[in-house]
Amino acid sequence: MSAQGGGRPQYEVLVVGAGFSGIGTAVGLLRSGVEDFLILDEQDGAGGSWHTNRYPGISVDISAFSYSFSFAPHASWSRAFPPGAELKAYAEQCVDRYGLRDRMRLNSRVIEASYDEQAHLWQVALADGATLTGRYLVCATGWLTRPKTPKLAGLDDYTGRVVHTARWDERLDLTGKRVAVIGTGASSVQLVPAVAPQVEALDVYQRTPTWVFPKPDVPIPPAVRRLFAAAPWTQRAVRLATDTATEVGFVIAMIQYRRFPFLVRAGEAFARLYLRQQVRGDKELMAALAPTYRLGCKRPSFGKGYWKAFTRDNVRLHTEPVERITATGVATADGAEHPCDVLVLATGYHVLDNLPPFPVHGRGGRDLREFWRSERFQTYEGTSVKGYPNLWFIVGPYSFTGGSWFGMIDYQVTHLTRVIAEARRRGATQAVVRAEKHDASFARALRRQPNTVFAHPSCHGTHSYYFDEHGDAPAVRPSSTYEAAWRARHFDLDDYHYDHAAPAPAPHPAGARHATD
């Protein structure tokens, strides 16, 4: 499908993704006066990762007071760290509260997006063969969309049941089964203690240990929930406290490591004390579970009984590399073979290698993925890219500070809605970040990286999705959340160039001939 110069798109804004990033974008558009938009998602419901992830033990790993929209506080959380089903329900409530359901097109997988330079609009191709056009395109797909299946020899020959945590079959009954879990990241930290009591045997295969902190997952009494509903300022006060704790305890410690190394060391000491308490002083088990890299090189987790699960008689930790999968189990590099009935892949997602999640062609037809691979991941203020007009990412290179996910959504949406409003004010049909401003923003991110924990030598070899092949850490913005929010509200709108599409040519009268005929 091709539009002529000055052609009118079907929608002013196309938003790809119906998770919290897409929901937050939609609400931000409505608040800024933009009502002509459509949300696309390949799943059959809203909620993103909270719609697709349903493995045992799944819950939010940051306090729900911070993991929610500031403009839509939810007074009915059952716990400080509620289970995944409550996050899914919260997403659906937000969809209904802001009237987004009729603005969503589910079961619609985007396979390609191309910019029409003449008409100043995006052409978005769907898997069902349809093509939609939008003046502006917002990629709100998040990180956790494409599960990573490890390249294990013999996996296809395994005769038991294989399941990835990101595509869990809720009909799967693990009771009395011999279960193998490959991976010790965030999903494994939640899954292992949840299934350990019900299985006959649980073998967990660890490549890189994970820093784990105790999870203060206390139930919220009904009286407190009633107080939050009656006096919302009380819940806002709790949110301020949890936001501040996250910002100081992790974000500042991580991005200002060179200045405040004692914050990281204090966090590590606290985690080691927790490990000692969980494994009852078992020195051999402690040595196997304790990370040897600096806290922050990889994503840490909040756990509830994860380390303690390895003290159970039916749970074994394997640190030998997995050599191959046999027809009946897992063979490790020490020559041993461990039988299992169910093989669970808790191996996470493709993150940086899934950016963008579908081919995106900008000016001159250049593929964005190729641009990022050849010239390094880079953005202007974590959201837009030179040479790709009318396009913003909610979660892209250098977007997330590592603090509040919803804080990131807020400042990214603030950025893009300011630009759209300015383009409207000028009567422009195209807004593209100026190359020199884009390059200065990228240079600032690179200049700050040596101050972060990511520059510590111990980060090498940790298999962290924070890093790319160049040694950069584009999955984390080297900035505090508060600075990122301030910049989103105050960046110079003239950092973008605004332009107008040429008007579509008038149709020739019936029977008229071109001068060159």
mmCIF file of C-alpha atoms in Angstrom, residues 80-446:
data_model
loop_
_atom_site.group_PDB
_atom_site.id
_atom_site.type_symbol
_atom_site.label_atom_id
_atom_site.label_comp_id
_atom_site.label_asym_id
_atom_site.label_seq_id
_atom_site.Cartn_x
_atom_site.Cartn_y
_atom_site.Cartn_z
ATOM 1 C CA ALA A 80 2.712 -5.557 48.772
ATOM 2 C CA PHE A 81 3.969 -7.760 45.901
ATOM 3 C CA PRO A 82 0.728 -9.078 44.391
ATOM 4 C CA PRO A 83 0.516 -12.181 42.175
ATOM 5 C CA GLY A 84 0.492 -11.923 38.411
ATOM 6 C CA ALA A 85 -3.258 -12.416 38.125
ATOM 7 C CA GLU A 86 -3.827 -9.152 40.011
ATOM 8 C CA LEU A 87 -1.515 -7.273 37.629
ATOM 9 C CA LYS A 88 -3.417 -8.719 34.688
ATOM 10 C CA ALA A 89 -6.716 -7.641 36.275
ATOM 11 C CA TYR A 90 -5.300 -4.153 36.920
ATOM 12 C CA ALA A 91 -4.381 -3.830 33.239
ATOM 13 C CA GLU A 92 -7.921 -4.754 32.215
ATOM 14 C CA GLN A 93 -9.345 -2.280 34.720
ATOM 15 C CA CYS A 94 -7.227 0.511 33.227
ATOM 16 C CA VAL A 95 -8.403 -0.424 29.739
ATOM 17 C CA ASP A 96 -12.032 -0.120 30.829
ATOM 18 C CA ARG A 97 -11.521 2.928 33.025
ATOM 19 C CA TYR A 98 -10.115 4.962 30.140
ATOM 20 C CA GLY A 99 -12.354 3.547 27.421
ATOM 21 C CA LEU A 100 -9.563 1.874 25.476
ATOM 22 C CA ARG A 101 -11.232 -1.411 24.579
ATOM 23 C CA ASP A 102 -12.846 -0.053 21.413
ATOM 24 C CA ARG A 103 -9.500 1.454 20.434
ATOM 25 C CA MET A 104 -7.702 -1.901 20.537
ATOM 26 C CA ARG A 105 -7.186 -4.442 17.793
ATOM 27 C CA LEU A 106 -6.061 -7.712 19.361
ATOM 28 C CA ASN A 107 -4.783 -10.849 17.610
ATOM 29 C CA SER A 108 -2.989 -8.478 15.235
ATOM 30 C CA ARG A 109 0.709 -9.183 14.879
ATOM 31 C CA VAL A 110 2.791 -6.469 13.258
ATOM 32 C CA ILE A 111 5.318 -7.903 10.821
ATOM 33 C CA GLU A 112 6.781 -4.707 9.340
ATOM 34 C CA ALA A 113 6.621 -0.911 9.509
ATOM 35 C CA SER A 114 7.807 1.382 6.710
ATOM 36 C CA TYR A 115 7.912 5.169 6.581
ATOM 37 C CA ASP A 116 6.399 6.892 3.547
ATOM 38 C CA GLU A 117 8.680 9.912 3.096
ATOM 39 C CA GLN A 118 6.385 11.624 0.619
ATOM 40 C CA ALA A 119 3.180 11.332 2.625
ATOM 41 C CA HIS A 120 4.819 11.572 6.080
ATOM 42 C CA LEU A 121 3.116 8.518 7.494
ATOM 43 C CA TRP A 122 3.868 4.985 8.654
ATOM 44 C CA GLN A 123 2.609 1.930 6.816
ATOM 45 C CA VAL A 124 2.218 -0.981 9.239
ATOM 46 C CA ALA A 125 1.806 -4.456 7.792
ATOM 47 C CA LEU A 126 -0.003 -7.130 9.809
ATOM 48 C CA ALA A 127 0.348 -10.889 9.679
ATOM 49 C CA ASP A 128 -3.212 -11.248 8.384
ATOM 50 C CA GLY A 129 -2.294 -9.329 5.236
ATOM 51 C CA ALA A 130 -3.829 -5.984 6.226
ATOM 52 C CA THR A 131 -1.883 -2.714 6.102
ATOM 53 C CA LEU A 132 -2.697 0.214 8.357
ATOM 54 C CA THR A 133 -1.396 3.764 8.094
ATOM 55 C CA GLY A 134 -0.667 6.203 10.883
ATOM 56 C CA ARG A 135 0.890 9.635 11.022
ATOM 57 C CA TYR A 136 2.835 8.631 14.120
ATOM 58 C CA LEU A 137 4.042 5.247 15.335
ATOM 59 C CA VAL A 138 4.739 4.324 18.963
ATOM 60 C CA CYS A 139 6.525 1.047 19.665
ATOM 61 C CA ALA A 140 5.271 0.033 23.113
ATOM 62 C CA THR A 141 6.115 -3.659 22.903
ATOM 63 C CA GLY A 142 8.238 -3.902 26.033
ATOM 64 C CA TRP A 143 11.187 -6.224 26.435
ATOM 65 C CA LEU A 144 9.578 -9.484 27.453
ATOM 66 C CA THR A 145 7.864 -10.492 24.228
ATOM 67 C CA ARG A 146 9.969 -13.198 22.555
ATOM 68 C CA PRO A 147 10.968 -16.132 24.802
ATOM 69 C CA LYS A 148 14.543 -17.333 24.478
ATOM 70 C CA THR A 149 14.931 -21.046 23.849
ATOM 71 C CA PRO A 150 18.498 -22.191 24.578
ATOM 72 C CA LYS A 151 20.442 -23.973 21.867
ATOM 73 C CA LEU A 152 20.802 -27.309 23.611
ATOM 74 C CA ALA A 153 21.935 -30.367 21.722
ATOM 75 C CA GLY A 154 19.290 -33.080 21.717
ATOM 76 C CA LEU A 155 16.421 -30.854 22.828
ATOM 77 C CA ASP A 156 14.269 -32.006 19.918
ATOM 78 C CA ASP A 157 14.852 -35.638 20.884
ATOM 79 C CA TYR A 158 13.594 -35.282 24.446
ATOM 80 C CA THR A 159 10.542 -37.508 24.972
ATOM 81 C CA GLY A 160 9.176 -35.806 28.083
ATOM 82 C CA ARG A 161 7.258 -32.543 28.374
ATOM 83 C CA VAL A 162 9.061 -29.265 27.545
ATOM 84 C CA VAL A 163 7.598 -25.952 28.693
ATOM 85 C CA HIS A 164 8.965 -22.403 28.750
ATOM 86 C CA THR A 165 7.987 -20.246 31.724
ATOM 87 C CA ALA A 166 6.810 -17.554 29.300
ATOM 88 C CA ARG A 167 4.378 -19.961 27.628
ATOM 89 C CA TRP A 168 3.198 -21.941 30.629
ATOM 90 C CA ASP A 169 0.407 -24.465 30.190
ATOM 91 C CA GLU A 170 -1.867 -23.980 33.213
ATOM 92 C CA ARG A 171 -3.183 -27.522 32.743
ATOM 93 C CA LEU A 172 0.282 -28.926 33.478
ATOM 94 C CA ASP A 173 0.307 -30.830 36.770
ATOM 95 C CA LEU A 174 3.779 -31.260 38.277
ATOM 96 C CA THR A 175 2.632 -33.246 41.297
ATOM 97 C CA GLY A 176 4.932 -36.211 41.882
ATOM 98 C CA LYS A 177 6.971 -35.459 38.748
ATOM 99 C CA ARG A 178 10.730 -35.304 38.305
ATOM 100 C CA VAL A 179 11.271 -31.753 37.079
ATOM 101 C CA ALA A 180 14.353 -30.064 35.620
ATOM 102 C CA VAL A 181 14.593 -26.266 35.536
ATOM 103 C CA ILE A 182 17.210 -24.693 33.303
ATOM 104 C CA GLY A 183 17.969 -21.137 34.325
ATOM 105 C CA THR A 184 18.228 -19.188 37.568
ATOM 106 C CA GLY A 185 16.963 -15.741 36.595
ATOM 107 C CA ALA A 186 13.911 -13.816 37.762
ATOM 108 C CA SER A 187 11.304 -16.361 36.642
ATOM 109 C CA SER A 188 13.228 -19.252 38.202
ATOM 110 C CA VAL A 189 13.521 -17.348 41.491
ATOM 111 C CA GLN A 190 9.716 -17.333 41.640
ATOM 112 C CA LEU A 191 9.040 -20.749 40.122
ATOM 113 C CA VAL A 192 11.449 -22.928 42.145
ATOM 114 C CA PRO A 193 10.011 -22.316 45.644
ATOM 115 C CA ALA A 194 6.471 -22.516 44.259
ATOM 116 C CA VAL A 195 6.825 -26.009 42.761
ATOM 117 C CA ALA A 196 9.437 -27.565 45.068
ATOM 118 C CA PRO A 197 6.911 -28.832 47.660
ATOM 119 C CA GLN A 198 4.784 -30.672 45.091
ATOM 120 C CA VAL A 199 7.337 -32.427 42.881
ATOM 121 C CA GLU A 200 9.141 -35.689 43.526
ATOM 122 C CA ALA A 201 12.506 -34.246 42.490
ATOM 123 C CA LEU A 202 13.621 -30.837 41.297
ATOM 124 C CA ASP A 203 16.945 -30.348 39.524
ATOM 125 C CA VAL A 204 17.947 -26.730 38.897
ATOM 126 C CA TYR A 205 20.722 -25.999 36.393
ATOM 127 C CA GLN A 206 22.617 -22.794 37.062
ATOM 128 C CA ARG A 207 24.932 -21.032 34.626
ATOM 129 C CA THR A 208 25.293 -17.739 36.500
ATOM 130 C CA PRO A 209 24.070 -17.223 40.082
ATOM 131 C CA THR A 210 21.675 -14.376 40.849
ATOM 132 C CA TRP A 211 21.717 -11.744 43.551
ATOM 133 C CA VAL A 212 18.539 -12.224 45.568
ATOM 134 C CA PHE A 213 17.053 -10.006 48.269
ATOM 135 C CA PRO A 214 14.308 -10.879 50.745
ATOM 136 C CA LYS A 215 10.857 -10.034 49.478
ATOM 137 C CA PRO A 216 8.739 -8.196 52.070
ATOM 138 C CA ASP A 217 5.575 -9.666 50.596
ATOM 139 C CA VAL A 218 3.201 -8.858 53.403
ATOM 140 C CA PRO A 219 -0.581 -8.995 52.987
ATOM 141 C CA ILE A 220 -2.324 -5.618 52.987
ATOM 142 C CA PRO A 221 -5.058 -5.655 55.644
ATOM 143 C CA PRO A 222 -8.592 -4.711 54.552
ATOM 144 C CA ALA A 223 -8.490 -1.687 56.885
ATOM 145 C CA VAL A 224 -5.425 -0.330 55.072
ATOM 146 C CA ARG A 225 -7.066 -0.881 51.695
ATOM 147 C CA ARG A 226 -10.124 1.029 52.877
ATOM 148 C CA LEU A 227 -7.845 3.836 54.044
ATOM 149 C CA PHE A 228 -6.150 3.977 50.629
ATOM 150 C CA ALA A 229 -9.541 4.192 48.922
ATOM 151 C CA ALA A 230 -10.882 6.872 51.272
ATOM 152 C CA ALA A 231 -7.686 8.949 51.481
ATOM 153 C CA PRO A 232 -5.619 8.422 48.299
ATOM 154 C CA TRP A 233 -2.862 10.679 49.607
ATOM 155 C CA THR A 234 -1.893 7.922 52.040
ATOM 156 C CA GLN A 235 -1.219 5.541 49.178
ATOM 157 C CA ARG A 236 0.709 8.263 47.341
ATOM 158 C CA ALA A 237 2.860 8.673 50.453
ATOM 159 C CA VAL A 238 3.656 4.938 50.476
ATOM 160 C CA ARG A 239 4.469 5.140 46.767
ATOM 161 C CA LEU A 240 6.883 8.006 47.379
ATOM 162 C CA ALA A 241 8.656 5.906 50.000
ATOM 163 C CA THR A 242 8.965 2.815 47.772
ATOM 164 C CA ASP A 243 10.054 4.929 44.770
ATOM 165 C CA THR A 244 12.728 6.630 46.849
ATOM 166 C CA ALA A 245 13.990 3.346 48.270
ATOM 167 C CA THR A 246 14.296 1.868 44.779
ATOM 168 C CA GLU A 247 15.971 4.984 43.430
ATOM 169 C CA VAL A 248 18.568 5.211 46.176
ATOM 170 C CA GLY A 249 19.080 1.511 46.780
ATOM 171 C CA PHE A 250 19.454 0.457 43.174
ATOM 172 C CA VAL A 251 19.386 3.207 40.536
ATOM 173 C CA ILE A 252 21.767 5.645 42.227
ATOM 174 C CA ALA A 253 23.965 2.795 43.438
ATOM 175 C CA MET A 254 24.163 1.394 39.921
ATOM 176 C CA ILE A 255 24.654 4.525 37.818
ATOM 177 C CA GLN A 256 26.824 6.373 40.362
ATOM 178 C CA TYR A 257 28.907 3.350 41.346
ATOM 179 C CA ARG A 258 32.229 5.145 40.972
ATOM 180 C CA ARG A 259 31.071 7.864 43.383
ATOM 181 C CA PHE A 260 29.158 5.666 45.839
ATOM 182 C CA PRO A 261 30.675 2.155 45.680
ATOM 183 C CA PHE A 262 29.737 1.596 49.331
ATOM 184 C CA LEU A 263 26.043 1.431 48.322
ATOM 185 C CA VAL A 264 26.712 -1.592 46.122
ATOM 186 C CA ARG A 265 28.961 -3.216 48.708
ATOM 187 C CA ALA A 266 26.319 -2.688 51.380
ATOM 188 C CA GLY A 267 23.695 -4.311 49.150
ATOM 189 C CA GLU A 268 25.966 -7.268 48.507
ATOM 190 C CA ALA A 269 26.686 -7.703 52.214
ATOM 191 C CA PHE A 270 22.974 -7.650 53.005
ATOM 192 C CA ALA A 271 22.248 -10.235 50.296
ATOM 193 C CA ARG A 272 25.023 -12.514 51.594
ATOM 194 C CA LEU A 273 23.581 -12.346 55.091
ATOM 195 C CA TYR A 274 20.214 -13.304 53.654
ATOM 196 C CA LEU A 275 21.824 -16.197 51.769
ATOM 197 C CA ARG A 276 23.533 -17.441 54.944
ATOM 198 C CA GLN A 277 20.222 -17.369 56.811
ATOM 199 C CA GLN A 278 18.355 -19.113 53.989
ATOM 200 C CA VAL A 279 20.769 -22.044 53.547
ATOM 201 C CA ARG A 280 21.430 -22.431 57.297
ATOM 202 C CA GLY A 281 25.140 -21.818 57.021
ATOM 203 C CA ASP A 282 25.794 -24.580 54.442
ATOM 204 C CA LYS A 283 29.152 -23.261 53.181
ATOM 205 C CA GLU A 284 29.270 -25.445 50.081
ATOM 206 C CA LEU A 285 25.784 -24.391 49.029
ATOM 207 C CA MET A 286 26.559 -20.757 49.826
ATOM 208 C CA ALA A 287 29.631 -20.848 47.603
ATOM 209 C CA ALA A 288 27.614 -22.282 44.732
ATOM 210 C CA LEU A 289 24.744 -19.791 45.026
ATOM 211 C CA ALA A 290 26.710 -16.616 45.796
ATOM 212 C CA PRO A 291 27.427 -14.383 42.772
ATOM 213 C CA THR A 292 31.038 -13.338 42.209
ATOM 214 C CA TYR A 293 30.165 -10.263 40.164
ATOM 215 C CA ARG A 294 29.167 -6.820 41.383
ATOM 216 C CA LEU A 295 25.558 -6.270 42.306
ATOM 217 C CA GLY A 296 23.883 -4.593 39.307
ATOM 218 C CA CYS A 297 25.817 -6.297 36.500
ATOM 219 C CA LYS A 298 22.752 -8.487 36.039
ATOM 220 C CA ARG A 299 19.193 -7.865 37.101
ATOM 221 C CA PRO A 300 18.844 -8.742 40.807
ATOM 222 C CA SER A 301 15.680 -10.317 42.165
ATOM 223 C CA PHE A 302 13.478 -10.233 45.229
ATOM 224 C CA GLY A 303 12.849 -13.789 46.337
ATOM 225 C CA LYS A 304 10.584 -15.555 48.765
ATOM 226 C CA GLY A 305 12.182 -18.836 49.736
ATOM 227 C CA TYR A 306 14.289 -19.305 46.577
ATOM 228 C CA TRP A 307 17.633 -19.964 48.237
ATOM 229 C CA LYS A 308 15.952 -21.863 51.046
ATOM 230 C CA ALA A 309 14.390 -24.252 48.518
ATOM 231 C CA PHE A 310 17.842 -25.738 47.858
ATOM 232 C CA THR A 311 17.969 -27.048 51.425
ATOM 233 C CA ARG A 312 15.053 -29.392 50.689
ATOM 234 C CA ASP A 313 15.877 -33.077 50.251
ATOM 235 C CA ASN A 314 14.140 -33.203 46.861
ATOM 236 C CA VAL A 315 15.926 -30.174 45.341
ATOM 237 C CA ARG A 316 19.400 -30.246 43.813
ATOM 238 C CA LEU A 317 21.498 -27.439 42.382
ATOM 239 C CA HIS A 318 23.695 -28.254 39.387
ATOM 240 C CA THR A 319 26.509 -25.888 38.466
ATOM 241 C CA GLU A 320 28.117 -28.136 35.855
ATOM 242 C CA PRO A 321 27.373 -26.946 32.306
ATOM 243 C CA VAL A 322 24.547 -28.713 30.502
ATOM 244 C CA GLU A 323 26.189 -30.846 27.836
ATOM 245 C CA ARG A 324 23.052 -32.020 26.039
ATOM 246 C CA ILE A 325 19.461 -33.091 26.482
ATOM 247 C CA THR A 326 18.916 -36.824 26.179
ATOM 248 C CA ALA A 327 15.697 -38.644 25.376
ATOM 249 C CA THR A 328 14.928 -38.952 29.076
ATOM 250 C CA GLY A 329 16.813 -36.214 30.886
ATOM 251 C CA VAL A 330 19.738 -33.801 31.139
ATOM 252 C CA ALA A 331 23.372 -34.728 30.667
ATOM 253 C CA THR A 332 25.967 -32.464 32.277
ATOM 254 C CA ALA A 333 29.627 -31.870 31.466
ATOM 255 C CA ASP A 334 30.781 -34.097 34.347
ATOM 256 C CA GLY A 335 29.379 -37.125 32.512
ATOM 257 C CA ALA A 336 26.296 -37.558 34.685
ATOM 258 C CA GLU A 337 22.776 -37.903 33.318
ATOM 259 C CA HIS A 338 19.792 -36.758 35.358
ATOM 260 C CA PRO A 339 16.372 -38.160 34.381
ATOM 261 C CA CYS A 340 13.320 -35.918 34.382
ATOM 262 C CA ASP A 341 9.682 -36.085 33.337
ATOM 263 C CA VAL A 342 9.261 -32.357 32.665
ATOM 264 C CA LEU A 343 11.887 -29.940 31.342
ATOM 265 C CA VAL A 344 11.227 -26.302 32.248
ATOM 266 C CA LEU A 345 13.067 -23.611 30.322
ATOM 267 C CA ALA A 346 13.370 -20.609 32.636
ATOM 268 C CA THR A 347 15.724 -18.984 30.161
ATOM 269 C CA GLY A 348 14.185 -15.554 29.813
ATOM 270 C CA TYR A 349 13.673 -13.486 26.701
ATOM 271 C CA HIS A 350 15.440 -12.033 23.733
ATOM 272 C CA VAL A 351 15.886 -8.411 24.785
ATOM 273 C CA LEU A 352 18.445 -6.330 22.875
ATOM 274 C CA ASP A 353 18.482 -8.781 20.000
ATOM 275 C CA ASN A 354 14.726 -8.251 19.695
ATOM 276 C CA LEU A 355 14.984 -4.492 19.165
ATOM 277 C CA PRO A 356 13.032 -3.547 17.234
ATOM 278 C CA PRO A 357 10.641 -6.523 17.499
ATOM 279 C CA PHE A 358 9.741 -6.280 13.793
ATOM 280 C CA PRO A 359 11.476 -4.741 10.762
ATOM 281 C CA VAL A 360 11.263 -0.944 10.831
ATOM 282 C CA HIS A 361 12.295 0.974 7.702
ATOM 283 C CA GLY A 362 12.910 4.711 7.991
ATOM 284 C CA ARG A 363 14.205 7.286 5.558
ATOM 285 C CA GLY A 364 15.764 5.767 2.487
ATOM 286 C CA GLY A 365 14.264 2.427 3.498
ATOM 287 C CA ARG A 366 17.027 1.843 6.048
ATOM 288 C CA ASP A 367 16.296 -1.002 8.442
ATOM 289 C CA LEU A 368 16.510 0.155 12.061
ATOM 290 C CA ARG A 369 17.832 -3.157 13.326
ATOM 291 C CA GLU A 370 20.671 -2.982 10.808
ATOM 292 C CA PHE A 371 21.404 0.624 11.823
ATOM 293 C CA TRP A 372 21.624 -0.299 15.511
ATOM 294 C CA ARG A 373 23.752 -3.377 14.858
ATOM 295 C CA SER A 374 26.239 -1.577 12.627
ATOM 296 C CA GLU A 375 26.417 1.794 14.425
ATOM 297 C CA ARG A 376 25.572 0.708 18.009
ATOM 298 C CA PHE A 377 22.321 1.050 19.884
ATOM 299 C CA GLN A 378 21.510 4.744 20.178
ATOM 300 C CA THR A 379 18.561 7.048 20.714
ATOM 301 C CA TYR A 380 17.700 10.616 21.547
ATOM 302 C CA GLU A 381 16.592 10.717 25.193
ATOM 303 C CA GLY A 382 15.898 6.993 25.060
ATOM 304 C CA THR A 383 12.928 7.291 22.719
ATOM 305 C CA SER A 384 13.500 8.583 19.164
ATOM 306 C CA VAL A 385 16.088 7.895 16.459
ATOM 307 C CA LYS A 386 17.601 10.128 13.795
ATOM 308 C CA GLY A 387 16.406 9.198 10.320
ATOM 309 C CA TYR A 388 13.165 7.699 11.642
ATOM 310 C CA PRO A 389 10.529 10.466 11.713
ATOM 311 C CA ASN A 390 7.307 10.306 13.711
ATOM 312 C CA LEU A 391 8.543 7.258 15.636
ATOM 313 C CA TRP A 392 9.049 6.763 19.380
ATOM 314 C CA PHE A 393 9.951 3.825 21.591
ATOM 315 C CA ILE A 394 8.604 3.466 25.102
ATOM 316 C CA VAL A 395 11.208 0.799 25.832
ATOM 317 C CA GLY A 396 14.258 1.161 23.627
ATOM 318 C CA PRO A 397 17.993 1.684 24.014
ATOM 319 C CA TYR A 398 18.821 3.896 27.000
ATOM 320 C CA SER A 399 15.194 4.276 28.059
ATOM 321 C CA PHE A 400 14.852 2.419 31.391
ATOM 322 C CA THR A 401 16.770 3.708 34.412
ATOM 323 C CA GLY A 402 16.368 0.452 36.325
ATOM 324 C CA GLY A 403 13.921 1.989 38.791
ATOM 325 C CA SER A 404 10.187 2.261 38.280
ATOM 326 C CA TRP A 405 8.907 0.760 35.036
ATOM 327 C CA PHE A 406 5.875 3.005 35.288
ATOM 328 C CA GLY A 407 8.065 6.025 35.899
ATOM 329 C CA MET A 408 9.746 5.243 32.578
ATOM 330 C CA ILE A 409 6.403 4.943 30.808
ATOM 331 C CA ASP A 410 5.415 8.321 32.220
ATOM 332 C CA TYR A 411 8.487 10.227 31.057
ATOM 333 C CA GLN A 412 8.607 8.563 27.645
ATOM 334 C CA VAL A 413 4.942 9.364 27.017
ATOM 335 C CA THR A 414 5.492 12.926 28.237
ATOM 336 C CA HIS A 415 8.252 13.268 25.645
ATOM 337 C CA LEU A 416 6.308 12.005 22.656
ATOM 338 C CA THR A 417 3.058 13.820 23.470
ATOM 339 C CA ARG A 418 4.945 17.115 23.756
ATOM 340 C CA VAL A 419 6.363 16.608 20.259
ATOM 341 C CA ILE A 420 3.026 15.607 18.751
ATOM 342 C CA ALA A 421 1.373 18.644 20.355
ATOM 343 C CA GLU A 422 4.093 20.912 18.941
ATOM 344 C CA ALA A 423 3.717 19.390 15.476
ATOM 345 C CA ARG A 424 -0.012 20.001 15.683
ATOM 346 C CA ARG A 425 0.572 23.593 16.789
ATOM 347 C CA ARG A 426 2.807 24.200 13.787
ATOM 348 C CA GLY A 427 0.516 22.370 11.404
ATOM 349 C CA ALA A 428 3.396 20.000 10.638
ATOM 350 C CA THR A 429 3.021 16.415 9.468
ATOM 351 C CA GLN A 430 6.541 15.275 10.298
ATOM 352 C CA ALA A 431 8.764 15.539 13.357
ATOM 353 C CA VAL A 432 12.244 14.059 13.305
ATOM 354 C CA VAL A 433 14.979 14.564 15.865
ATOM 355 C CA ARG A 434 17.880 16.625 14.563
ATOM 356 C CA ALA A 435 20.965 14.491 13.991
ATOM 357 C CA GLU A 436 23.261 16.676 16.090
ATOM 358 C CA LYS A 437 20.866 16.558 19.058
ATOM 359 C CA HIS A 438 20.496 12.807 18.704
ATOM 360 C CA ASP A 439 24.275 12.343 18.605
ATOM 361 C CA ALA A 440 24.777 14.588 21.640
ATOM 362 C CA SER A 441 22.257 12.541 23.631
ATOM 363 C CA PHE A 442 23.988 9.283 22.684
ATOM 364 C CA ALA A 443 27.391 10.758 23.512
ATOM 365 C CA ARG A 444 26.120 11.772 26.943
ATOM 366 C CA ALA A 445 24.981 8.193 27.635
ATOM 367 C CA LEU A 446 28.363 6.800 26.595
#
